Amino acid sequence: MQLVPYNFTRQLGWASIQLGETGQVLSPHHLAGILISELKHMAEAHLGRQIENAVVTVPRHVTYDGREHVRFAATSQAGFRVAKIVDEQIAAAAAHGHHTEHGDGGGAVLVFHVGGRTSHATIFKFVDGRARLIQARDDLFFGGKYPSEFLADSFFYCFSSDDFTARLVDHFVELIKQQHGFDIRQDTAALLRLKAECERAKKALSYQQETTVSLLDGVDSSLLTRAKFEELNRDLFERAMALVDSVVMQAPVVGEHRKGRSLLDTAMDMFAGRRSRAAESRRKDMVDEIVVVGGSTRIPKIRHLVKEYFRGREPSNRGGVEPDETVVHGALLLTRPPMAPRIHLTRLIPVSNTTTTTSPAF
């Protein structure tokens, strides 16, 4: 089902979009330039002055080429003089480290980000005010709906829609077809209005048990309950929690291996599914705090599953930073070194030839 008013194509090897009415082809970095330019103009209008520099956050899986295209979009297209590209996980760690006492306590922090189409879980350990990456896992195709030939272009995922919303759209498209004999997919404007309604309903269900969804621009409506929303997205919730389980169970734990068995033997047991309850308990206890990031983590079911997985421990919210503002808050802190913790990471940046690079401390 087409949920967007454009088609997918390729231009100079890049997955791109082609506008239906004009046929104009836009590449991902061109779209990024348009978006960043608009954000720059909005910020300058609000502040009443020119902004010269920017920190742009990207998902960890974005390749080196993708990062350079983002940098080009921010400087050459949007007009910033300097653009620093930072991993979302690093920014989230900076935001958390600014509001925590772990700078001296050596605590391990799980950063769990649930995005619309990509999600990731990362474990950091704070030692002497520095955050060190312990383990990270990404799910790049979180319920993806794009044609398979475009899945390799991970940069393109910056412009995808929310999968939880898409599930609601799928549900109501079929409901409209059953009740009215009308395929709303043939009417792009009506489909986009339905998508906007589903997005609104998803957010409303984070705070209430039910809401009404307008199906045909006021002609018909349907009641949507939180229980139905959770049923439609059950597999996505399971997939998100599988990501958490993967990063927790595969993170190294000092002293876990038994006498006479190497760490490699223990790791092989974990991959083969041979893990004891005691081992699971130790690994979950290793995580001192859980930080949830991204607007989708407002969904009550996700927070409930995280709490259940960690045996009743609630995700933290130090400093009162909203989940969908954590990354931006951290990016701001990284522009002011005296305010931010020193982030020291061994970071793997995906490139076409799988070269591994080590990042310096910020």
mmCIF file of C-alpha atoms in Angstrom:
data_model
loop_
_atom_site.group_PDB
_atom_site.id
_atom_site.type_symbol
_atom_site.label_atom_id
_atom_site.label_comp_id
_atom_site.label_asym_id
_atom_site.label_seq_id
_atom_site.Cartn_x
_atom_site.Cartn_y
_atom_site.Cartn_z
ATOM 1 C CA MET A 1 0.000 0.000 0.000
ATOM 2 C CA GLN A 2 1.357 3.449 -0.892
ATOM 3 C CA LEU A 3 1.234 5.712 2.169
ATOM 4 C CA VAL A 4 3.170 8.600 0.624
ATOM 5 C CA PRO A 5 2.386 10.850 -2.385
ATOM 6 C CA TYR A 6 5.509 9.917 -4.338
ATOM 7 C CA ASN A 7 7.166 6.938 -5.995
ATOM 8 C CA PHE A 8 10.557 5.331 -5.443
ATOM 9 C CA THR A 9 13.215 5.399 -8.137
ATOM 10 C CA ARG A 10 16.993 5.535 -8.525
ATOM 11 C CA GLN A 11 19.194 8.421 -9.570
ATOM 12 C CA LEU A 12 22.974 8.089 -9.884
ATOM 13 C CA GLY A 13 22.834 4.901 -7.821
ATOM 14 C CA TRP A 14 20.875 6.482 -4.954
ATOM 15 C CA ALA A 15 17.411 5.452 -3.883
ATOM 16 C CA SER A 16 15.373 8.598 -4.555
ATOM 17 C CA ILE A 17 11.775 9.758 -4.711
ATOM 18 C CA GLN A 18 9.848 10.966 -7.738
ATOM 19 C CA LEU A 19 7.039 13.444 -7.216
ATOM 20 C CA GLY A 20 3.818 12.310 -8.844
ATOM 21 C CA GLU A 21 2.591 15.619 -10.273
ATOM 22 C CA THR A 22 5.824 17.092 -11.644
ATOM 23 C CA GLY A 23 7.971 13.993 -12.056
ATOM 24 C CA GLN A 24 10.813 15.766 -10.235
ATOM 25 C CA VAL A 25 13.370 13.365 -8.738
ATOM 26 C CA LEU A 26 14.837 14.217 -5.330
ATOM 27 C CA SER A 27 17.755 12.375 -3.720
ATOM 28 C CA PRO A 28 17.950 11.733 0.047
ATOM 29 C CA HIS A 29 20.681 14.345 0.566
ATOM 30 C CA HIS A 30 18.642 16.893 -1.412
ATOM 31 C CA LEU A 31 15.679 16.194 0.866
ATOM 32 C CA ALA A 32 17.953 16.492 3.897
ATOM 33 C CA GLY A 33 19.109 19.884 2.640
ATOM 34 C CA ILE A 34 15.512 21.084 2.271
ATOM 35 C CA LEU A 35 14.629 19.864 5.765
ATOM 36 C CA ILE A 36 17.715 21.315 7.474
ATOM 37 C CA SER A 37 17.273 24.631 5.625
ATOM 38 C CA GLU A 38 13.700 24.918 6.864
ATOM 39 C CA LEU A 39 14.762 24.131 10.437
ATOM 40 C CA LYS A 40 17.523 26.739 10.188
ATOM 41 C CA HIS A 41 15.074 29.407 8.995
ATOM 42 C CA MET A 42 12.591 28.562 11.761
ATOM 43 C CA ALA A 43 15.280 28.749 14.456
ATOM 44 C CA GLU A 44 16.669 32.035 13.126
ATOM 45 C CA ALA A 45 13.181 33.559 12.982
ATOM 46 C CA HIS A 46 12.561 32.504 16.583
ATOM 47 C CA LEU A 47 15.913 33.764 17.897
ATOM 48 C CA GLY A 48 16.040 36.883 15.747
ATOM 49 C CA ARG A 49 19.635 36.277 14.685
ATOM 50 C CA GLN A 50 21.699 34.228 12.270
ATOM 51 C CA ILE A 51 22.877 30.731 13.229
ATOM 52 C CA GLU A 52 26.247 29.691 11.816
ATOM 53 C CA ASN A 53 26.945 26.212 13.234
ATOM 54 C CA ALA A 54 24.930 23.055 13.830
ATOM 55 C CA VAL A 55 25.110 19.611 15.407
ATOM 56 C CA VAL A 56 23.179 17.040 13.368
ATOM 57 C CA THR A 57 22.381 13.641 14.885
ATOM 58 C CA VAL A 58 22.024 10.503 12.776
ATOM 59 C CA PRO A 59 21.288 6.842 13.577
ATOM 60 C CA ARG A 60 24.391 4.744 14.254
ATOM 61 C CA HIS A 61 23.865 2.591 11.164
ATOM 62 C CA VAL A 62 24.162 5.499 8.704
ATOM 63 C CA THR A 63 27.260 4.890 6.592
ATOM 64 C CA TYR A 64 30.283 7.135 6.234
ATOM 65 C CA ASP A 65 29.038 8.270 2.812
ATOM 66 C CA GLY A 66 25.616 8.958 4.281
ATOM 67 C CA ARG A 67 27.149 11.096 7.030
ATOM 68 C CA GLU A 68 29.150 13.080 4.510
ATOM 69 C CA HIS A 69 25.987 13.695 2.487
ATOM 70 C CA VAL A 70 24.269 14.968 5.639
ATOM 71 C CA ARG A 71 27.246 17.253 6.299
ATOM 72 C CA PHE A 72 27.084 18.519 2.707
ATOM 73 C CA ALA A 73 23.345 19.149 3.033
ATOM 74 C CA ALA A 74 23.850 21.127 6.246
ATOM 75 C CA THR A 75 26.718 23.253 4.927
ATOM 76 C CA SER A 76 26.437 23.667 1.159
ATOM 77 C CA GLN A 77 22.639 23.507 0.945
ATOM 78 C CA ALA A 78 21.381 24.841 4.277
ATOM 79 C CA GLY A 79 24.175 27.376 4.733
ATOM 80 C CA PHE A 80 25.726 26.350 8.048
ATOM 81 C CA ARG A 81 29.420 27.168 8.288
ATOM 82 C CA VAL A 82 30.258 24.107 10.408
ATOM 83 C CA ALA A 83 28.159 20.961 10.868
ATOM 84 C CA LYS A 84 29.157 18.300 13.382
ATOM 85 C CA ILE A 85 27.636 14.851 12.768
ATOM 86 C CA VAL A 86 26.943 12.868 15.953
ATOM 87 C CA ASP A 87 25.439 9.433 16.600
ATOM 88 C CA GLU A 88 22.023 9.563 18.253
ATOM 89 C CA GLN A 89 23.278 7.141 20.915
ATOM 90 C CA ILE A 90 26.165 9.465 21.800
ATOM 91 C CA ALA A 91 23.791 12.397 22.153
ATOM 92 C CA ALA A 92 21.433 10.333 24.329
ATOM 93 C CA ALA A 93 24.352 9.275 26.541
ATOM 94 C CA ALA A 94 25.433 12.911 26.871
ATOM 95 C CA ALA A 95 21.915 13.951 27.893
ATOM 96 C CA HIS A 96 21.720 11.167 30.461
ATOM 97 C CA GLY A 97 25.244 11.724 31.784
ATOM 98 C CA HIS A 98 24.502 15.391 32.416
ATOM 99 C CA HIS A 99 21.690 14.448 34.834
ATOM 100 C CA THR A 100 23.238 11.442 36.536
ATOM 101 C CA GLU A 101 25.766 10.685 39.244
ATOM 102 C CA HIS A 102 27.135 7.766 37.227
ATOM 103 C CA GLY A 103 30.033 9.937 36.140
ATOM 104 C CA ASP A 104 31.872 8.640 39.193
ATOM 105 C CA GLY A 105 29.993 5.441 39.966
ATOM 106 C CA GLY A 106 30.767 3.280 36.962
ATOM 107 C CA GLY A 107 27.116 2.412 36.341
ATOM 108 C CA ALA A 108 25.898 0.725 33.153
ATOM 109 C CA VAL A 109 23.086 2.481 31.287
ATOM 110 C CA LEU A 110 20.856 0.954 28.618
ATOM 111 C CA VAL A 111 19.689 3.465 26.005
ATOM 112 C CA PHE A 112 16.663 2.008 24.213
ATOM 113 C CA HIS A 113 15.497 3.945 21.163
ATOM 114 C CA VAL A 114 12.265 2.997 19.414
ATOM 115 C CA GLY A 115 11.891 4.801 16.123
ATOM 116 C CA GLY A 116 9.277 4.549 13.450
ATOM 117 C CA ARG A 117 11.290 2.266 11.203
ATOM 118 C CA THR A 118 14.628 1.744 12.916
ATOM 119 C CA SER A 119 15.345 0.953 16.546
ATOM 120 C CA HIS A 120 18.469 0.378 18.549
ATOM 121 C CA ALA A 121 19.587 -0.608 22.027
ATOM 122 C CA THR A 122 22.951 0.444 23.429
ATOM 123 C CA ILE A 123 24.678 -0.176 26.746
ATOM 124 C CA PHE A 124 27.103 2.441 28.055
ATOM 125 C CA LYS A 125 29.223 2.291 31.183
ATOM 126 C CA PHE A 126 30.038 5.574 32.900
ATOM 127 C CA VAL A 127 33.511 5.640 34.460
ATOM 128 C CA ASP A 128 35.113 8.843 35.772
ATOM 129 C CA GLY A 129 32.718 11.006 33.812
ATOM 130 C CA ARG A 130 33.335 9.147 30.555
ATOM 131 C CA ALA A 131 30.808 6.990 28.750
ATOM 132 C CA ARG A 132 32.196 3.830 27.178
ATOM 133 C CA LEU A 133 30.261 1.743 24.697
ATOM 134 C CA ILE A 134 29.774 -1.815 25.996
ATOM 135 C CA GLN A 135 27.349 -3.310 23.467
ATOM 136 C CA ALA A 136 24.999 -2.122 20.727
ATOM 137 C CA ARG A 137 22.341 -3.701 18.529
ATOM 138 C CA ASP A 138 20.309 -2.189 15.698
ATOM 139 C CA ASP A 139 17.139 -3.255 13.929
ATOM 140 C CA LEU A 140 17.343 -1.429 10.608
ATOM 141 C CA PHE A 141 14.211 -2.935 9.093
ATOM 142 C CA PHE A 142 11.769 -2.430 11.942
ATOM 143 C CA GLY A 143 8.570 -3.462 10.173
ATOM 144 C CA GLY A 144 9.825 -1.972 6.912
ATOM 145 C CA LYS A 145 7.367 -1.420 4.089
ATOM 146 C CA TYR A 146 9.687 -0.105 1.397
ATOM 147 C CA PRO A 147 10.438 -2.203 -1.727
ATOM 148 C CA SER A 148 13.266 -4.655 -1.081
ATOM 149 C CA GLU A 149 15.561 -3.072 -3.677
ATOM 150 C CA PHE A 150 15.811 0.038 -1.505
ATOM 151 C CA LEU A 151 16.524 -1.668 1.816
ATOM 152 C CA ALA A 152 20.290 -1.469 1.312
ATOM 153 C CA ASP A 153 20.205 2.343 1.234
ATOM 154 C CA SER A 154 20.164 2.851 4.998
ATOM 155 C CA PHE A 155 20.461 6.632 4.619
ATOM 156 C CA PHE A 156 16.983 6.621 3.093
ATOM 157 C CA TYR A 157 15.446 5.470 6.367
ATOM 158 C CA CYS A 158 15.775 9.028 7.689
ATOM 159 C CA PHE A 159 12.659 9.835 5.665
ATOM 160 C CA SER A 160 10.376 6.897 6.528
ATOM 161 C CA SER A 161 6.976 6.873 8.226
ATOM 162 C CA ASP A 162 6.083 5.375 11.585
ATOM 163 C CA ASP A 163 5.333 1.648 11.555
ATOM 164 C CA PHE A 164 2.897 1.753 14.459
ATOM 165 C CA THR A 165 0.861 4.328 12.548
ATOM 166 C CA ALA A 166 1.144 2.268 9.367
ATOM 167 C CA ARG A 167 -0.427 -0.710 11.128
ATOM 168 C CA LEU A 168 -3.436 1.434 12.020
ATOM 169 C CA VAL A 169 -3.686 2.672 8.444
ATOM 170 C CA ASP A 170 -3.651 -0.917 7.144
ATOM 171 C CA HIS A 171 -6.402 -1.838 9.602
ATOM 172 C CA PHE A 172 -8.704 1.044 8.714
ATOM 173 C CA VAL A 173 -8.125 0.720 4.960
ATOM 174 C CA GLU A 174 -9.503 -2.814 5.174
ATOM 175 C CA LEU A 175 -12.341 -1.678 7.461
ATOM 176 C CA ILE A 176 -13.402 1.027 4.999
ATOM 177 C CA LYS A 177 -13.261 -1.468 2.149
ATOM 178 C CA GLN A 178 -15.466 -3.935 4.064
ATOM 179 C CA GLN A 179 -18.034 -1.384 5.223
ATOM 180 C CA HIS A 180 -18.201 0.932 2.198
ATOM 181 C CA GLY A 181 -16.759 -1.078 -0.694
ATOM 182 C CA PHE A 182 -14.325 1.763 -1.308
ATOM 183 C CA ASP A 183 -10.561 1.311 -1.682
ATOM 184 C CA ILE A 184 -9.180 4.455 -0.099
ATOM 185 C CA ARG A 185 -5.753 3.671 -1.522
ATOM 186 C CA GLN A 186 -7.002 4.996 -4.863
ATOM 187 C CA ASP A 187 -7.498 8.455 -3.327
ATOM 188 C CA THR A 188 -4.121 9.848 -2.242
ATOM 189 C CA ALA A 189 -5.585 12.854 -0.420
ATOM 190 C CA ALA A 190 -8.053 10.697 1.538
ATOM 191 C CA LEU A 191 -5.295 8.213 2.390
ATOM 192 C CA LEU A 192 -3.052 10.973 3.726
ATOM 193 C CA ARG A 193 -5.918 12.342 5.832
ATOM 194 C CA LEU A 194 -6.459 8.854 7.249
ATOM 195 C CA LYS A 195 -2.758 8.554 7.996
ATOM 196 C CA ALA A 196 -2.831 11.864 9.888
ATOM 197 C CA GLU A 197 -5.856 10.638 11.861
ATOM 198 C CA CYS A 198 -4.060 7.403 12.742
ATOM 199 C CA GLU A 199 -1.004 9.329 13.917
ATOM 200 C CA ARG A 200 -3.213 11.491 16.131
ATOM 201 C CA ALA A 201 -5.026 8.418 17.475
ATOM 202 C CA LYS A 202 -1.749 6.652 18.287
ATOM 203 C CA LYS A 203 -0.605 9.612 20.363
ATOM 204 C CA ALA A 204 -3.997 9.939 22.071
ATOM 205 C CA LEU A 205 -3.880 6.291 23.152
ATOM 206 C CA SER A 206 -0.703 7.001 25.102
ATOM 207 C CA TYR A 207 -2.849 8.961 27.557
ATOM 208 C CA GLN A 208 -6.327 7.447 27.252
ATOM 209 C CA GLN A 209 -7.913 4.030 26.765
ATOM 210 C CA GLU A 210 -9.863 4.798 23.582
ATOM 211 C CA THR A 211 -10.309 7.400 20.867
ATOM 212 C CA THR A 212 -12.397 7.970 17.747
ATOM 213 C CA VAL A 213 -10.828 7.854 14.285
ATOM 214 C CA SER A 214 -12.399 9.777 11.397
ATOM 215 C CA LEU A 215 -12.349 7.405 8.429
ATOM 216 C CA LEU A 216 -13.754 9.325 5.458
ATOM 217 C CA ASP A 217 -13.300 12.996 6.248
ATOM 218 C CA GLY A 218 -16.204 13.134 8.683
ATOM 219 C CA VAL A 219 -18.510 10.800 6.744
ATOM 220 C CA ASP A 220 -17.754 7.852 9.020
ATOM 221 C CA SER A 221 -15.764 7.166 12.170
ATOM 222 C CA SER A 222 -14.622 4.189 14.211
ATOM 223 C CA LEU A 223 -13.729 3.610 17.849
ATOM 224 C CA LEU A 224 -10.137 2.533 18.472
ATOM 225 C CA THR A 225 -9.122 1.149 21.860
ATOM 226 C CA ARG A 226 -5.650 0.854 23.321
ATOM 227 C CA ALA A 227 -6.153 -2.923 23.486
ATOM 228 C CA LYS A 228 -6.851 -3.050 19.733
ATOM 229 C CA PHE A 229 -3.805 -0.896 19.019
ATOM 230 C CA GLU A 230 -1.632 -3.273 21.043
ATOM 231 C CA GLU A 231 -3.118 -6.277 19.245
ATOM 232 C CA LEU A 232 -2.378 -4.801 15.804
ATOM 233 C CA ASN A 233 1.223 -4.062 16.778
ATOM 234 C CA ARG A 234 1.957 -7.163 18.868
ATOM 235 C CA ASP A 235 4.766 -8.423 16.640
ATOM 236 C CA LEU A 236 6.432 -4.996 16.595
ATOM 237 C CA PHE A 237 6.424 -4.883 20.394
ATOM 238 C CA GLU A 238 7.945 -8.371 20.480
ATOM 239 C CA ARG A 239 10.579 -7.376 17.957
ATOM 240 C CA ALA A 240 11.502 -4.268 19.935
ATOM 241 C CA MET A 241 11.947 -6.259 23.135
ATOM 242 C CA ALA A 242 13.973 -8.905 21.295
ATOM 243 C CA LEU A 243 16.416 -6.099 20.534
ATOM 244 C CA VAL A 244 16.722 -5.270 24.239
ATOM 245 C CA ASP A 245 17.195 -8.930 25.128
ATOM 246 C CA SER A 246 19.878 -9.305 22.470
ATOM 247 C CA VAL A 247 21.988 -6.381 23.666
ATOM 248 C CA VAL A 248 21.663 -7.339 27.352
ATOM 249 C CA MET A 249 22.395 -11.039 26.883
ATOM 250 C CA GLN A 250 25.361 -10.494 24.560
ATOM 251 C CA ALA A 251 27.049 -7.749 26.567
ATOM 252 C CA PRO A 252 30.250 -8.914 28.315
ATOM 253 C CA VAL A 253 29.940 -9.483 32.060
ATOM 254 C CA VAL A 254 33.076 -9.818 34.155
ATOM 255 C CA GLY A 255 33.287 -13.145 35.983
ATOM 256 C CA GLU A 256 30.397 -14.773 34.149
ATOM 257 C CA HIS A 257 32.355 -17.638 32.611
ATOM 258 C CA ARG A 258 32.889 -20.713 34.775
ATOM 259 C CA LYS A 259 36.281 -22.075 35.741
ATOM 260 C CA GLY A 260 37.742 -24.082 32.889
ATOM 261 C CA ARG A 261 35.513 -22.400 30.288
ATOM 262 C CA SER A 262 36.604 -19.489 28.148
ATOM 263 C CA LEU A 263 34.620 -16.352 27.400
ATOM 264 C CA LEU A 264 34.256 -17.703 23.856
ATOM 265 C CA ASP A 265 32.592 -20.864 25.210
ATOM 266 C CA THR A 266 30.198 -18.751 27.249
ATOM 267 C CA ALA A 267 29.451 -16.568 24.222
ATOM 268 C CA MET A 268 28.747 -19.639 22.078
ATOM 269 C CA ASP A 269 26.328 -20.882 24.733
ATOM 270 C CA MET A 270 24.517 -17.561 24.617
ATOM 271 C CA PHE A 271 24.221 -17.610 20.826
ATOM 272 C CA ALA A 272 22.987 -21.214 20.953
ATOM 273 C CA GLY A 273 20.315 -20.267 23.460
ATOM 274 C CA ARG A 274 21.916 -22.187 26.345
ATOM 275 C CA ARG A 275 21.527 -19.652 29.104
ATOM 276 C CA SER A 276 20.577 -20.220 32.694
ATOM 277 C CA ARG A 277 18.161 -18.153 34.730
ATOM 278 C CA ALA A 278 21.054 -17.145 36.958
ATOM 279 C CA ALA A 279 22.998 -15.855 33.948
ATOM 280 C CA GLU A 280 19.950 -13.926 32.734
ATOM 281 C CA SER A 281 19.493 -12.405 36.176
ATOM 282 C CA ARG A 282 23.146 -11.320 36.392
ATOM 283 C CA ARG A 283 23.000 -9.674 33.012
ATOM 284 C CA LYS A 284 19.810 -7.776 33.776
ATOM 285 C CA ASP A 285 21.256 -6.667 37.121
ATOM 286 C CA MET A 286 24.307 -5.376 35.253
ATOM 287 C CA VAL A 287 22.130 -2.568 33.857
ATOM 288 C CA ASP A 288 21.845 0.113 36.533
ATOM 289 C CA GLU A 289 19.490 2.407 34.640
ATOM 290 C CA ILE A 290 17.229 2.205 31.606
ATOM 291 C CA VAL A 291 16.803 5.263 29.390
ATOM 292 C CA VAL A 292 14.065 5.191 26.748
ATOM 293 C CA VAL A 293 14.440 7.519 23.774
ATOM 294 C CA GLY A 294 12.169 8.445 20.896
ATOM 295 C CA GLY A 295 8.528 9.449 20.666
ATOM 296 C CA SER A 296 7.360 5.846 20.316
ATOM 297 C CA THR A 297 8.607 5.074 23.828
ATOM 298 C CA ARG A 298 5.631 7.097 25.089
ATOM 299 C CA ILE A 299 3.484 4.113 24.099
ATOM 300 C CA PRO A 300 2.394 2.530 27.419
ATOM 301 C CA LYS A 301 2.876 -1.036 26.143
ATOM 302 C CA ILE A 302 6.550 -0.430 25.401
ATOM 303 C CA ARG A 303 7.202 1.041 28.827
ATOM 304 C CA HIS A 304 5.285 -1.841 30.431
ATOM 305 C CA LEU A 305 7.330 -4.445 28.540
ATOM 306 C CA VAL A 306 10.602 -2.755 29.498
ATOM 307 C CA LYS A 307 9.521 -2.659 33.146
ATOM 308 C CA GLU A 308 8.442 -6.316 32.986
ATOM 309 C CA TYR A 309 11.720 -7.398 31.359
ATOM 310 C CA PHE A 310 13.770 -5.718 34.088
ATOM 311 C CA ARG A 311 11.547 -7.193 36.821
ATOM 312 C CA GLY A 312 9.692 -4.071 37.873
ATOM 313 C CA ARG A 313 12.383 -1.464 37.325
ATOM 314 C CA GLU A 314 11.054 1.722 35.746
ATOM 315 C CA PRO A 315 12.846 3.569 32.916
ATOM 316 C CA SER A 316 14.536 6.660 34.336
ATOM 317 C CA ASN A 317 13.842 10.251 33.339
ATOM 318 C CA ARG A 318 16.552 12.280 35.019
ATOM 319 C CA GLY A 319 16.288 16.004 34.502
ATOM 320 C CA GLY A 320 12.725 15.695 33.227
ATOM 321 C CA VAL A 321 13.855 15.442 29.585
ATOM 322 C CA GLU A 322 11.065 14.161 27.343
ATOM 323 C CA PRO A 323 11.826 10.885 25.463
ATOM 324 C CA ASP A 324 11.506 12.508 22.040
ATOM 325 C CA GLU A 325 13.750 15.415 23.099
ATOM 326 C CA THR A 326 16.589 13.440 24.711
ATOM 327 C CA VAL A 327 18.758 13.251 21.588
ATOM 328 C CA VAL A 328 18.327 16.947 20.797
ATOM 329 C CA HIS A 329 19.095 17.846 24.416
ATOM 330 C CA GLY A 330 22.268 15.768 24.289
ATOM 331 C CA ALA A 331 23.323 17.305 20.974
ATOM 332 C CA LEU A 332 22.997 20.755 22.555
ATOM 333 C CA LEU A 333 25.171 19.669 25.486
ATOM 334 C CA LEU A 334 27.845 18.441 23.079
ATOM 335 C CA THR A 335 28.184 22.002 21.755
ATOM 336 C CA ARG A 336 29.168 23.138 25.266
ATOM 337 C CA PRO A 337 32.061 20.906 26.469
ATOM 338 C CA PRO A 338 32.095 22.269 30.053
ATOM 339 C CA MET A 339 28.456 21.165 30.474
ATOM 340 C CA ALA A 340 28.702 17.740 28.875
ATOM 341 C CA PRO A 341 30.371 14.532 30.031
ATOM 342 C CA ARG A 342 33.379 13.420 28.017
ATOM 343 C CA ILE A 343 32.105 10.731 25.705
ATOM 344 C CA HIS A 344 34.719 8.106 24.880
ATOM 345 C CA LEU A 345 33.567 5.485 22.408
ATOM 346 C CA THR A 346 34.953 2.825 20.150
ATOM 347 C CA ARG A 347 32.474 3.395 17.383
ATOM 348 C CA LEU A 348 31.870 1.248 14.312
ATOM 349 C CA ILE A 349 30.843 3.370 11.334
ATOM 350 C CA PRO A 350 29.312 1.290 8.515
ATOM 351 C CA VAL A 351 31.083 1.777 5.183
ATOM 352 C CA SER A 352 30.895 -0.077 1.914
ATOM 353 C CA ASN A 353 34.081 -2.095 2.521
ATOM 354 C CA THR A 354 33.288 -2.720 6.237
ATOM 355 C CA THR A 355 36.305 -0.754 7.467
ATOM 356 C CA THR A 356 36.296 -0.208 11.250
ATOM 357 C CA THR A 357 37.335 3.160 12.688
ATOM 358 C CA THR A 358 37.923 4.278 16.249
ATOM 359 C CA SER A 359 36.513 7.658 17.254
ATOM 360 C CA PRO A 360 38.422 10.037 19.522
ATOM 361 C CA ALA A 361 36.963 11.351 22.756
ATOM 362 C CA PHE A 362 34.779 14.398 22.405
#
